[in-house]
Coordinates of C-alpha atoms and ligand atoms in Angstrom, one line a residue:
W1 CA 14.5 14.2 18.3
E2 CA 13.9 15.4 21.9
K3 CA 16.1 18.5 21.4
Y4 CA 14.7 19.0 17.9
L5 CA 11.1 19.0 19.0
E6 CA 11.9 21.5 21.8
V7 CA 13.7 23.8 19.3
C8 CA 10.8 23.5 16.9
H9 CA 8.1 23.9 19.6
A10 CA 6.6 20.9 17.8
Q11 CA 4.7 17.8 18.9
A12 CA 5.6 14.3 17.8
A13 CA 2.8 12.4 16.0
P14 CA 1.7 10.0 18.7
E15 CA 3.1 6.5 18.4
R16 CA -0.3 4.8 18.6
L17 CA -0.9 6.1 15.1
F18 CA 1.7 3.6 13.8
R19 CA 2.6 0.0 14.3
L20 CA 5.9 -1.6 15.4
V21 CA 7.2 -5.1 14.8
S22 CA 10.4 -7.0 14.3
N23 CA 12.4 -8.0 11.2
A24 CA 13.7 -11.5 10.8
F25 CA 14.3 -11.4 7.0
E26 CA 17.7 -12.2 5.5
V27 CA 19.3 -11.3 2.2
G28 CA 18.9 -14.1 -0.4
W29 CA 15.5 -15.2 0.8
L30 CA 12.7 -15.7 -1.7
L31 CA 9.1 -14.6 -1.4
E32 CA 6.0 -13.5 -3.2
A33 CA 4.9 -9.9 -3.1
I34 CA 2.2 -7.6 -4.5
D35 CA 3.6 -5.3 -7.1
P36 CA 3.1 -1.7 -5.7
I37 CA 2.8 -0.3 -9.2
N38 CA 0.3 -2.8 -10.5
Q39 CA -1.3 -4.0 -7.3
S40 CA -3.3 -6.9 -8.9
L41 CA -0.1 -8.6 -9.7
F42 CA 1.8 -11.0 -7.4
C43 CA 5.5 -11.2 -8.2
S44 CA 8.4 -13.5 -7.3
M45 CA 11.0 -11.5 -5.5
S46 CA 14.2 -11.9 -3.5
V47 CA 15.5 -9.9 -0.4
V48 CA 18.5 -7.9 -1.5
C49 CA 19.0 -5.7 1.6
V50 CA 17.7 -5.6 5.2
R51 CA 17.8 -2.3 7.0
G52 CA 16.0 -1.9 10.3
H53 CA 12.4 -3.0 9.8
R54 CA 12.6 -2.4 6.1
I55 CA 13.6 -4.8 3.3
R56 CA 14.6 -4.1 -0.2
L57 CA 13.1 -6.6 -2.7
Q58 CA 14.2 -7.3 -6.2
Y59 CA 12.0 -8.7 -9.0
I60 CA 13.9 -11.9 -9.7
G61 CA 15.8 -11.6 -13.0
Y62 CA 15.1 -7.8 -13.3
K63 CA 17.4 -4.8 -12.9
D64 CA 17.8 -3.3 -9.5
C65 CA 16.3 0.0 -10.7
Y66 CA 12.9 -1.7 -10.3
D67 CA 13.6 -2.7 -6.6
I68 CA 11.1 -1.8 -4.0
W69 CA 11.3 -1.2 -0.2
V70 CA 8.7 -2.6 2.1
N71 CA 8.3 -2.9 5.9
S72 CA 9.0 -6.4 7.3
D73 CA 5.4 -6.6 8.6
S74 CA 3.9 -5.7 5.2
P75 CA 0.5 -7.3 4.5
F76 CA 1.7 -7.4 0.9
I77 CA 4.5 -10.0 1.1
F78 CA 3.9 -13.7 1.3
P79 CA 5.8 -17.0 1.7
C80 CA 6.7 -18.9 -1.5
G81 CA 3.8 -21.1 -2.6
F82 CA 1.2 -18.6 -1.3
C83 CA -0.2 -18.0 -4.8
K84 CA -0.4 -21.6 -5.7
R85 CA -2.1 -22.5 -2.4
T86 CA -4.7 -19.7 -2.7
G87 CA -5.4 -20.0 -6.4
R88 CA -3.7 -16.8 -7.4
Q89 CA -1.5 -16.3 -10.4
L90 CA 2.2 -15.7 -9.6
L91 CA 4.5 -13.9 -12.0
P92 CA 7.5 -16.2 -12.0
P93 CA 11.2 -15.0 -12.2
K94 CA 12.0 -13.5 -15.7
E95 CA 12.1 -16.1 -18.5
H96 CA 10.3 -18.8 -16.4
D97 CA 7.0 -20.4 -17.6
P98 CA 4.2 -19.4 -15.2
K99 CA 2.5 -22.8 -15.8
S100 CA 5.5 -25.0 -14.8
F101 CA 7.3 -22.7 -12.4
D102 CA 8.1 -24.3 -9.1
W103 CA 10.0 -22.7 -6.2
N104 CA 11.7 -25.8 -5.0
N105 CA 13.1 -26.5 -8.5
Y106 CA 14.2 -22.9 -8.7
V107 CA 16.2 -23.1 -5.4
E108 CA 17.8 -26.3 -6.5
S109 CA 19.2 -24.7 -9.6
N110 CA 19.9 -21.4 -7.8
P111 CA 21.7 -22.4 -4.6
N112 CA 22.4 -18.7 -3.7
F113 CA 18.8 -18.3 -2.8
S114 CA 16.7 -19.9 -0.2
I115 CA 13.0 -20.0 0.5
A116 CA 12.0 -17.5 3.3
P117 CA 10.6 -19.4 6.3
E118 CA 6.8 -18.9 6.8
E119 CA 7.2 -17.7 10.5
V120 CA 8.8 -14.4 9.5
F121 CA 5.7 -13.1 7.6
A122 CA 3.1 -11.0 9.4
S123 CA 0.6 -12.2 6.8
M124 CA 0.6 -15.9 7.5
P125 CA -1.8 -17.7 5.0
T126 CA -3.8 -19.1 8.0
S127 CA -4.7 -15.6 9.1
L128 CA -5.8 -14.6 5.6
S129 CA -9.4 -15.7 5.7
N130 CA -11.8 -12.8 5.1
L131 CA -11.8 -10.6 8.2
T132 CA -14.1 -8.0 6.7
K133 CA -17.8 -7.9 5.9
F134 CA -17.1 -7.3 2.2
E135 CA -17.7 -10.0 -0.4
I136 CA -15.9 -10.3 -3.7
K137 CA -17.7 -8.3 -6.4
D138 CA -19.3 -5.8 -3.9
K139 CA -19.8 -2.4 -5.4
L140 CA -18.7 0.8 -3.8
E141 CA -17.4 4.4 -4.3
A142 CA -13.7 4.7 -4.0
I143 CA -11.1 7.5 -4.3
D144 CA -8.6 6.9 -7.1
R145 CA -5.2 7.0 -5.4
Q146 CA -3.6 8.2 -8.5
N147 CA -6.1 11.0 -9.2
S148 CA -7.2 11.7 -5.7
E149 CA -9.7 14.4 -6.6
L150 CA -11.8 11.6 -8.2
I151 CA -14.3 9.4 -6.4
C152 CA -15.2 6.6 -8.8
V153 CA -17.5 3.6 -9.3
A154 CA -15.5 0.6 -8.0
T155 CA -15.6 -3.1 -7.1
V156 CA -13.9 -5.3 -4.5
I157 CA -12.1 -7.9 -6.6
D158 CA -9.9 -9.7 -4.0
M159 CA -9.5 -9.9 -0.3
L160 CA -6.8 -10.9 2.2
G161 CA -7.5 -10.7 5.9
D162 CA -8.6 -7.2 6.5
V163 CA -7.4 -5.7 3.2
V164 CA -9.4 -5.5 0.0
L165 CA -8.4 -5.0 -3.6
I166 CA -10.3 -2.1 -5.2
H167 CA -10.8 -2.1 -9.0
F168 CA -12.4 0.8 -10.9
D169 CA -15.3 -0.3 -13.2
G170 CA -14.4 0.1 -16.9
W171 CA -10.8 1.0 -16.2
D172 CA -7.5 -0.9 -16.6
S173 CA -6.0 -2.7 -13.6
E174 CA -3.3 -0.1 -13.4
Y175 CA -5.5 1.9 -11.0
D176 CA -6.2 -1.1 -8.7
Y177 CA -5.1 -0.8 -5.1
W178 CA -5.2 -2.7 -1.8
T179 CA -6.5 -0.9 1.2
H180 CA -7.8 -1.7 4.7
A181 CA -11.6 -2.1 5.1
T182 CA -11.4 0.8 7.5
S183 CA -9.8 3.1 4.9
A184 CA -10.9 6.6 4.4
L185 CA -10.5 6.0 0.6
I186 CA -13.7 3.9 0.3
H187 CA -17.3 4.8 0.7
P188 CA -20.7 3.0 0.3
V189 CA -22.8 3.4 -2.9
G190 CA -24.7 6.7 -2.7
W191 CA -22.0 8.4 -0.6
C192 CA -21.2 11.0 -3.3
E193 CA -24.9 11.9 -3.8
E194 CA -25.4 12.2 0.0
N195 CA -22.4 14.4 0.4
G196 CA -22.9 16.6 -2.7
R197 CA -19.7 15.2 -4.4
L198 CA -19.3 14.3 -8.0
L199 CA -19.2 10.5 -8.7
S200 CA -16.8 9.6 -11.5
P201 CA -18.7 7.0 -13.6
P202 CA -17.1 3.9 -15.3
Q203 CA -15.1 4.7 -18.4
G204 CA -17.4 5.1 -21.3
Y205 CA -20.3 6.8 -19.4
V206 CA -20.9 10.4 -20.2
G207 CA -21.8 12.7 -17.2
E208 CA -25.4 12.2 -16.1
N209 CA -25.9 8.9 -17.9
F210 CA -24.7 6.8 -15.0
N211 CA -27.0 5.6 -12.3
W212 CA -26.2 3.1 -9.6
E213 CA -29.5 1.2 -9.7
Q214 CA -29.1 0.4 -13.3
H215 CA -25.4 -0.4 -12.9
L216 CA -26.1 -2.9 -10.0
N217 CA -28.9 -4.5 -12.1
E218 CA -26.7 -4.8 -15.2
T219 CA -23.7 -6.2 -13.3
G220 CA -25.8 -8.4 -11.0
F221 CA -23.8 -7.5 -7.9
R222 CA -24.8 -5.9 -4.6
A223 CA -23.8 -2.6 -3.2
A224 CA -21.5 -3.3 -0.3
P225 CA -23.6 -3.0 2.9
T226 CA -22.8 0.1 4.9
Q227 CA -21.6 -2.1 7.9
C228 CA -18.6 -3.0 5.7
F229 CA -17.3 0.5 6.1
D230 CA -15.8 1.4 9.4
C231 CA -13.6 4.4 8.8
V232 CA -12.0 5.9 11.8
P233 CA -10.9 9.5 11.1
H234 CA -7.1 10.0 11.3
E235 CA -5.6 12.1 14.0
F236 CA -2.8 13.8 12.1
V237 CA -2.6 17.6 12.7
T238 CA -0.5 20.2 10.8
G239 CA 2.9 20.7 12.5
M240 CA 3.2 17.1 13.9
K241 CA 6.7 15.7 13.4
L242 CA 7.3 12.2 12.1
E243 CA 9.7 10.0 10.1
A244 CA 8.8 9.6 6.4
V245 CA 10.3 7.7 3.5
D246 CA 11.6 10.0 0.8
P247 CA 9.6 9.3 -2.3
R248 CA 12.5 10.4 -4.5
N249 CA 14.9 7.9 -2.9
Q250 CA 13.0 5.1 -1.2
S251 CA 16.0 3.9 0.7
L252 CA 16.0 7.0 2.9
V253 CA 13.8 7.9 5.9
R254 CA 13.8 11.6 6.8
V255 CA 12.8 13.9 9.6
A256 CA 9.5 15.3 8.4
S257 CA 6.4 17.3 9.4
V258 CA 2.8 17.3 8.5
S259 CA 2.3 20.5 6.4
E260 CA -1.3 20.0 5.3
V261 CA -4.2 17.7 6.3
E262 CA -7.1 16.3 4.3
E263 CA -9.6 13.6 5.1
H264 CA -7.7 10.7 3.5
R265 CA -4.2 12.2 3.0
I266 CA -1.6 14.4 4.6
K267 CA 1.1 16.5 3.0
I268 CA 4.6 15.8 4.3
H269 CA 7.3 18.4 4.4
F270 CA 10.9 17.2 4.7
D271 CA 12.5 19.4 7.3
G272 CA 15.1 21.8 6.0
W273 CA 14.1 21.2 2.4
D274 CA 12.2 23.6 0.2
S275 CA 8.4 23.1 0.3
I276 CA 8.5 22.3 -3.5
Y277 CA 9.6 18.8 -2.3
D278 CA 6.5 18.4 -0.1
E279 CA 4.5 15.3 -1.0
W280 CA 1.0 14.0 -0.3
F281 CA 0.9 10.6 1.4
D282 CA -2.4 8.7 1.9
V283 CA -2.9 8.3 5.7
D284 CA -2.6 4.5 5.4
S285 CA 0.8 4.8 3.7
S286 CA 3.3 2.3 5.1
D287 CA 6.1 4.9 4.6
L288 CA 5.0 7.1 7.5
H289 CA 6.6 6.3 10.9
P290 CA 6.6 7.8 14.4
V291 CA 9.4 9.8 15.8
N292 CA 12.3 7.5 17.0
W293 CA 11.1 4.6 14.7
C294 CA 14.4 4.6 12.9
Q295 CA 16.4 4.5 16.1
K296 CA 14.2 1.7 17.6
T297 CA 14.3 -0.4 14.5
G298 CA 18.0 0.1 13.6
H299 CA 17.4 2.2 10.4
P300 CA 19.5 5.3 9.5
L301 CA 17.5 8.6 9.8
E302 CA 18.3 11.5 7.6
P303 CA 18.3 14.6 9.8
Q304 CA 16.8 17.9 8.8
L305 CA 18.9 19.9 6.4
T306 CA 20.4 22.9 8.2
Ligands
MLZ401 N1 -6.8 11.5 -16.7 C1 -7.0 10.1 -16.5 C2 -7.9 9.9 -15.4 C3 -8.2 8.5 -15.2 C4 -9.0 8.2 -13.9 C5 -9.3 6.8 -13.7 N2 -10.0 6.6 -12.4 C6 -10.2 5.2 -12.1 C7 -7.6 9.6 -17.8 O1 -8.6 10.1 -18.3 O2 -7.0 8.7 -18.4

């Protein structure tokens, strides 16, 4: 990296923009995790690979093409029993009945697996009381991660520590996502109007027909108070170097640069690759890491293509 930064006359994205922890997970351990595709679902998963501070998880009973990679300190992985303890619905392993599923019975009949010990999780259930000023059902205006040009009418529908689950009023749960209370993706009611931006109404409303006062009255919930929002602008600048997960092959982390910057997302260029492979990442993405992260955490780093 040192030489490369010199050759490129580039600056490394400062380490304080990222977090660093350890990884104590082992292959064969069982856990519960939020499905990154449909983020209101909690799934039963097993660790199938450990690499540096990243772990590869498999939906139990499903093909490996659905596997996901997460960081070992992910706030979206939990010890077995978390859902039961906190009154959430767990999707059990394939062909198991959600009503009668029990992890201990599962391990007894599947001795190749074992239950991951609670201490290895960054998100211990004890630390998961609400650390934000949000309340469930609070209304707000939120960027749709999948259609990032849209700012939409939204509701907080779940909370874990300092992250909240955002749901878009009138839309299917496929757009739901978890984000930090300090995220640049969420704004208080009225933000669009104040900032001359178009607010995307709940599905079913046509253009001007939506108004917040009426929507709040009809739903009976409050607008999240402005103190809930505490967004600190990100400090990424075009040209900064970093290490980023390749979205086309999640097992790889590549040498990369920031090629464009917006308020809540940055465009990542994979060094040496054509810019048609550049990808936008939300600034809170857990797939962006500082220079030398791979080396420090024992993960292979794919160097720039020469
Ligand atoms: N083109 C898509 C946009 C959906 C946006 C949803 N936002 C919460 C559609 O109309 O289906």
